[in-house]
Coordinates of N, CA and C and ligand atoms in Angstrom, one line a residue:
M15 N 61.6 26.8 54.8 CA 61.5 25.5 55.3 C 62.5 24.6 54.7
A16 N 63.2 23.8 55.4 CA 64.3 23.0 54.9 C 63.7 21.8 54.1
N17 N 64.6 21.1 53.4 CA 64.2 19.9 52.7 C 63.5 19.0 53.7
E18 N 62.4 18.4 53.2 CA 61.5 17.6 54.1 C 61.1 16.4 53.3
R19 N 60.6 15.3 54.0 CA 60.1 14.1 53.4 C 58.6 13.9 53.8
T20 N 57.8 13.4 52.9 CA 56.5 13.1 53.2 C 56.1 11.7 52.6
F21 N 55.0 11.1 53.1 CA 54.6 9.8 52.7 C 53.4 10.0 51.8
S22 N 53.3 9.3 50.7 CA 52.3 9.4 49.7 C 51.8 8.0 49.3
I23 N 50.5 7.9 49.1 CA 49.9 6.6 48.5 C 49.1 7.0 47.3
I24 N 49.3 6.2 46.2 CA 48.4 6.3 45.1 C 47.4 5.1 45.3
K25 N 46.1 5.5 45.5 CA 45.1 4.6 46.1 C 44.6 3.6 45.0
P26 N 43.8 2.6 45.4 CA 43.4 1.6 44.4 C 42.5 2.1 43.2
D27 N 41.8 3.2 43.5 CA 40.9 3.7 42.4 C 41.8 4.3 41.3
A28 N 43.0 4.8 41.7 CA 43.9 5.4 40.7 C 44.8 4.4 40.0
T29 N 45.2 3.3 40.7 CA 46.0 2.3 40.0 C 45.1 1.5 39.0
R30 N 43.9 1.3 39.4 CA 42.9 0.6 38.6 C 42.7 1.3 37.2
R31 N 42.7 2.7 37.3 CA 42.5 3.5 36.1 C 43.9 3.9 35.4
N32 N 45.0 3.2 35.9 CA 46.3 3.4 35.2 C 46.8 4.9 35.3
L33 N 46.6 5.5 36.5 CA 46.9 6.9 36.6 C 48.2 7.2 37.4
T34 N 48.9 6.2 37.7 CA 50.2 6.4 38.5 C 51.1 7.4 37.9
G35 N 51.3 7.3 36.6 CA 52.2 8.2 35.9 C 51.7 9.7 35.9
K36 N 50.4 9.8 35.6 CA 49.8 11.1 35.5 C 49.9 11.8 36.9
I37 N 49.6 11.1 38.0 CA 49.6 11.6 39.3 C 51.1 12.0 39.7
N38 N 52.0 11.1 39.4 CA 53.4 11.4 39.8 C 54.0 12.6 38.9
A39 N 53.4 12.8 37.7 CA 53.9 14.0 36.9 C 53.5 15.3 37.6
V40 N 52.4 15.2 38.4 CA 52.0 16.4 39.1 C 53.0 16.7 40.3
F41 N 53.4 15.6 41.0 CA 54.4 15.8 42.1 C 55.7 16.3 41.5
E42 N 56.2 15.6 40.4 CA 57.5 16.0 39.9 C 57.4 17.4 39.3
G43 N 56.3 17.7 38.6 CA 56.2 19.0 38.0 C 56.2 20.2 39.0
A44 N 55.9 19.8 40.3 CA 55.9 20.8 41.3 C 57.2 20.8 42.1
G45 N 58.1 20.0 41.7 CA 59.4 20.0 42.3 C 59.7 19.0 43.4
L46 N 58.7 18.1 43.7 CA 58.9 17.1 44.6 C 59.6 15.9 43.9
R47 N 60.5 15.3 44.6 CA 61.3 14.1 44.1 C 60.8 12.9 44.7
I48 N 60.6 11.8 43.9 CA 60.2 10.5 44.5 C 61.5 9.8 44.8
V49 N 61.7 9.7 46.2 CA 63.0 9.1 46.6 C 62.8 7.6 47.1
A50 N 61.6 7.1 47.1 CA 61.3 5.7 47.4 C 60.0 5.4 46.8
Q51 N 59.8 4.2 46.3 CA 58.5 3.8 45.7 C 58.4 2.3 45.6
K52 N 57.2 1.8 45.9 CA 56.9 0.4 45.6 C 55.4 0.2 45.4
R53 N 55.1 -0.8 44.6 CA 53.7 -1.2 44.4 C 53.4 -2.4 45.2
I54 N 52.4 -2.3 46.1 CA 52.0 -3.4 47.0 C 50.5 -3.6 47.0
W55 N 50.1 -4.7 47.5 CA 48.7 -4.9 47.8 C 48.5 -5.0 49.3
M56 N 47.9 -4.0 49.9 CA 47.8 -4.0 51.4 C 46.9 -5.1 51.9
S57 N 47.3 -5.7 53.0 CA 46.5 -6.7 53.7 C 45.4 -5.8 54.4
R58 N 44.4 -6.5 54.9 CA 43.4 -5.8 55.7 C 44.0 -5.3 57.0
E59 N 44.9 -6.1 57.6 CA 45.6 -5.7 58.8 C 46.4 -4.4 58.6
M60 N 47.1 -4.3 57.5 CA 47.9 -3.1 57.2 C 47.0 -1.9 57.0
A61 N 45.9 -2.1 56.3 CA 45.0 -1.0 56.0 C 44.4 -0.5 57.3
K62 N 44.0 -1.5 58.2 CA 43.4 -1.1 59.5 C 44.4 -0.4 60.4
T63 N 45.6 -0.8 60.4 CA 46.7 -0.2 61.2 C 46.9 1.2 60.6
F64 N 47.0 1.3 59.3 CA 47.4 2.6 58.7 C 46.3 3.7 59.0
Y65 N 45.1 3.3 58.9 CA 44.0 4.3 59.2 C 43.4 4.1 60.6
A66 N 44.1 3.6 61.5 CA 43.6 3.3 62.9 C 43.0 4.6 63.5
V67 N 43.6 5.7 63.2 CA 43.1 7.0 63.7 C 41.6 7.2 63.4
H68 N 41.1 6.6 62.4 CA 39.7 6.8 62.0 C 38.9 5.6 62.4
A69 N 39.4 4.7 63.3 CA 38.7 3.5 63.7 C 37.2 3.7 64.2
E70 N 37.0 4.9 64.8 CA 35.6 5.1 65.4 C 34.7 5.8 64.4
R71 N 35.2 6.2 63.2 CA 34.4 6.9 62.2 C 33.5 5.9 61.5
P72 N 32.3 6.4 61.1 CA 31.4 5.5 60.4 C 31.9 4.9 59.1
F73 N 32.8 5.6 58.5 CA 33.3 5.1 57.2 C 34.5 4.2 57.3
Y74 N 35.0 3.9 58.5 CA 36.2 3.1 58.7 C 36.2 1.8 57.9
N75 N 35.2 1.0 58.2 CA 35.2 -0.4 57.6 C 35.2 -0.3 56.0
D76 N 34.4 0.6 55.5 CA 34.4 0.7 54.0 C 35.8 1.2 53.5
L77 N 36.4 2.1 54.3 CA 37.7 2.7 53.9 C 38.7 1.6 53.9
V78 N 38.7 0.7 54.9 CA 39.7 -0.4 55.0 C 39.4 -1.3 53.8
D79 N 38.2 -1.7 53.5 CA 37.9 -2.5 52.3 C 38.4 -1.9 51.0
F80 N 38.2 -0.6 50.9 CA 38.6 0.1 49.7 C 40.2 0.0 49.5
M81 N 40.9 0.3 50.7 CA 42.3 0.4 50.6 C 43.0 -1.0 50.2
C82 N 42.2 -2.1 50.5 CA 42.8 -3.4 50.1 C 42.0 -4.0 49.0
S83 N 41.3 -3.2 48.2 CA 40.6 -3.7 47.0 C 41.4 -3.8 45.8
G84 N 42.7 -3.4 45.8 CA 43.6 -3.4 44.7 C 44.9 -2.9 45.0
P85 N 45.9 -3.0 44.1 CA 47.2 -2.5 44.4 C 47.3 -1.0 44.7
V86 N 48.2 -0.6 45.5 CA 48.5 0.8 45.7 C 50.0 1.0 45.4
V87 N 50.4 2.3 45.2 CA 51.8 2.6 45.1 C 52.1 3.5 46.4
V88 N 53.0 3.0 47.2 CA 53.5 3.7 48.4 C 54.8 4.4 48.0
Q89 N 55.0 5.6 48.4 CA 56.2 6.4 48.0 C 56.5 7.4 49.0
V90 N 57.8 7.9 48.9 CA 58.3 9.0 49.8 C 58.6 10.1 48.8
L91 N 58.1 11.3 49.1 CA 58.3 12.5 48.3 C 59.2 13.4 49.1
E92 N 60.2 14.0 48.5 CA 61.1 14.9 49.1 C 61.2 16.2 48.4
G93 N 61.3 17.2 49.2 CA 61.4 18.6 48.7 C 61.2 19.6 49.7
E94 N 61.3 20.9 49.3 CA 61.1 22.0 50.2 C 59.6 21.9 50.7
N95 N 59.4 21.9 52.0 CA 58.1 22.0 52.5 C 57.2 20.9 52.0
A96 N 57.7 19.7 51.9 CA 57.1 18.6 51.2 C 55.7 18.2 51.8
V97 N 55.6 18.2 53.1 CA 54.3 17.8 53.7 C 53.2 18.7 53.2
A98 N 53.4 20.0 53.4 CA 52.3 21.0 53.0 C 52.2 21.0 51.5
K99 N 53.3 21.0 50.8 CA 53.2 21.0 49.3 C 52.4 19.9 48.8
N100 N 52.6 18.7 49.3 CA 51.9 17.5 48.8 C 50.4 17.7 49.1
R101 N 50.0 18.1 50.3 CA 48.6 18.3 50.7 C 48.0 19.3 49.7
E102 N 48.7 20.4 49.4 CA 48.2 21.4 48.5 C 47.9 20.8 47.1
L103 N 48.9 20.0 46.6 CA 48.8 19.4 45.3 C 47.6 18.4 45.3
M104 N 47.4 17.7 46.4 CA 46.3 16.7 46.5 C 44.9 17.3 46.4
G105 N 44.7 18.4 47.1 CA 43.4 19.1 47.2 C 42.6 18.5 48.3
A106 N 41.4 19.0 48.5 CA 40.5 18.7 49.6 C 40.1 17.2 49.5
T107 N 39.8 16.6 50.7 CA 39.4 15.2 50.8 C 38.3 14.9 49.9
N108 N 37.3 15.7 49.9 CA 36.1 15.5 49.0 C 36.4 16.2 47.7
P109 N 36.5 15.5 46.6 CA 36.8 16.1 45.3 C 35.8 17.2 44.9
A110 N 34.6 17.1 45.4 CA 33.7 18.2 45.1 C 34.1 19.6 45.7
N111 N 35.0 19.5 46.7 CA 35.5 20.7 47.3 C 36.9 21.0 46.9
A112 N 37.5 20.2 46.1 CA 38.9 20.4 45.8 C 39.1 21.5 44.8
A113 N 40.2 22.2 44.9 CA 40.5 23.4 44.0 C 40.9 22.9 42.6
E114 N 40.6 23.7 41.6 CA 41.0 23.4 40.3 C 42.5 23.0 40.2
G115 N 42.8 22.0 39.4 CA 44.1 21.7 39.1 C 44.7 20.7 40.1
T116 N 44.0 20.5 41.2 CA 44.6 19.5 42.2 C 44.3 18.1 41.8
I117 N 45.1 17.2 42.3 CA 45.0 15.8 41.9 C 43.6 15.2 42.2
R118 N 43.0 15.6 43.3 CA 41.7 15.0 43.6 C 40.6 15.7 42.7
K119 N 40.8 16.9 42.4 CA 39.8 17.6 41.4 C 40.0 16.9 40.1
L120 N 41.2 16.6 39.7 CA 41.4 16.1 38.3 C 41.0 14.6 38.3
F121 N 41.3 13.8 39.3 CA 41.2 12.4 39.2 C 40.2 11.6 40.2
A122 N 39.9 12.2 41.3 CA 39.2 11.4 42.3 C 37.8 11.1 41.9
E123 N 37.3 9.9 42.3 CA 36.0 9.5 42.0 C 35.0 9.9 43.0
S124 N 35.4 9.9 44.3 CA 34.4 10.2 45.4 C 35.2 10.6 46.6
I125 N 34.5 10.9 47.7 CA 35.2 11.3 49.0 C 36.0 10.1 49.5
E126 N 35.6 8.9 49.2 CA 36.4 7.7 49.7 C 37.4 7.4 48.6
A127 N 37.0 7.2 47.4 CA 38.0 6.8 46.3 C 38.6 8.1 45.8
N128 N 39.5 8.7 46.6 CA 40.0 10.0 46.3 C 41.5 10.0 45.8
S129 N 41.9 8.8 45.3 CA 43.1 8.7 44.5 C 44.5 8.8 45.2
V130 N 44.6 9.6 46.2 CA 45.9 9.8 46.9 C 45.7 10.0 48.4
H131 N 46.7 9.6 49.1 CA 46.9 9.9 50.5 C 48.2 10.7 50.7
G132 N 48.2 11.6 51.6 CA 49.4 12.4 52.0 C 49.5 12.6 53.4
S133 N 50.6 12.5 54.0 CA 50.8 12.7 55.5 C 50.3 14.1 55.8
D134 N 49.7 14.2 57.1 CA 49.2 15.5 57.5 C 50.1 16.3 58.4
S135 N 51.3 15.8 58.7 CA 52.3 16.5 59.5 C 53.6 15.8 59.4
P136 N 54.7 16.6 59.6 CA 56.0 15.9 59.6 C 56.2 14.8 60.5
E137 N 55.5 14.9 61.7 CA 55.6 13.8 62.7 C 54.9 12.5 62.1
N138 N 53.7 12.7 61.5 CA 53.1 11.5 61.0 C 53.8 11.0 59.7
A139 N 54.4 11.9 59.0 CA 55.2 11.5 57.8 C 56.3 10.5 58.2
A140 N 57.0 10.9 59.3 CA 58.1 10.0 59.8 C 57.6 8.6 60.2
I141 N 56.4 8.6 60.9 CA 55.8 7.3 61.3 C 55.4 6.5 60.1
E142 N 54.7 7.1 59.2 CA 54.2 6.4 58.0 C 55.3 5.9 57.1
I143 N 56.4 6.7 56.9 CA 57.5 6.3 56.1 C 58.1 5.1 56.7
A144 N 58.3 5.1 58.0 CA 59.0 4.0 58.7 C 58.1 2.7 58.7
Y145 N 56.8 2.9 58.6 CA 55.9 1.7 58.5 C 56.1 0.9 57.2
F146 N 56.4 1.6 56.1 CA 56.4 1.0 54.8 C 57.8 0.8 54.2
F147 N 58.8 1.6 54.7 CA 60.1 1.5 54.1 C 61.2 1.4 55.1
A148 N 62.2 0.5 54.7 CA 63.5 0.5 55.5 C 64.3 1.7 55.0
G149 N 65.2 2.1 55.9 CA 66.1 3.2 55.5 C 66.8 3.1 54.2
C150 N 67.3 1.8 54.0 CA 68.1 1.6 52.8 C 67.2 1.6 51.5
E151 N 65.9 1.7 51.6 CA 65.0 1.7 50.4 C 64.8 3.2 50.0
I152 N 65.2 4.1 50.8 CA 65.0 5.5 50.5 C 66.3 6.1 50.0
V153 N 66.3 6.5 48.7 CA 67.5 7.0 48.1 C 67.3 8.4 47.5
G154 N 67.8 9.4 48.2 CA 67.6 10.8 47.9 C 68.4 11.3 46.8
Ligands
LIG217 P1 44.3 10.9 53.6 O1 44.5 10.6 55.1 O2 43.9 9.6 52.8 O3 45.4 11.6 53.0 P2 42.7 13.2 54.2 O4 43.7 13.5 55.2 O5 42.4 14.2 53.2 O6 43.1 11.9 53.4 P3 41.1 12.0 56.3 O7 40.1 12.8 57.1 O8 42.4 11.7 57.0 O9 41.3 12.8 54.9 O10 40.4 10.7 55.8 C1 41.1 9.5 55.4 C2 40.5 8.9 54.2 O11 39.2 8.4 54.6 C3 40.1 9.9 53.0 O12 41.2 10.2 52.2 C4 39.0 9.1 52.4 O13 39.6 8.1 51.5 C5 38.3 8.5 53.5 N1 37.2 9.4 54.0 C6 37.3 10.5 54.7 N2 36.1 11.0 55.0 C7 35.2 10.2 54.5 C8 33.7 10.1 54.4 N3 33.0 11.1 55.0 N4 33.2 9.1 53.8 C9 33.9 8.1 53.2 N5 35.3 8.1 53.2 C10 35.9 9.1 53.8
LIG218 MG1 44.4 12.0 56.6

């Protein structure tokens, strides 16, 4: 698989516990490069738009509240097979089911406060990257 980009968020539970560096060390240690990065506080509208795909799910309102409960770090990761590699490094959505050594197993607090987001396909990665970053902010 050619060089690829994916979108990553370090969620409020992780920034609150000062885990940005520890989480990014996992990405960098696995060969992913951080080619864009910024710390932002999402508005409710941004969080609602970002997770709109889950709008009908019972956890949606709580998820939106959580995502704007503190700062997040939004970033673009680049590397071979970056979308799948990031998902593998993150581990299962529910930390109780996450494999040993994954970010969610190491750091997540709960199925909601699970420390990281990662795009689930190259198509969604392109959409999510364009939502948060201008082309000139991504420096490979
Ligand atoms: P993400 O999209 O954040 O990378 P994911 O793809 O592993 O995570 P999704 O099914 O897309 O999981 O869910 C999006 C987010 O919604 C999860 O990361 C988690 O924060 C929250 N979430 C998912 N399922 C539940 C649930 N049953 N209860 C509470 N929150 C949930
Ligand atoms: Mg998802």
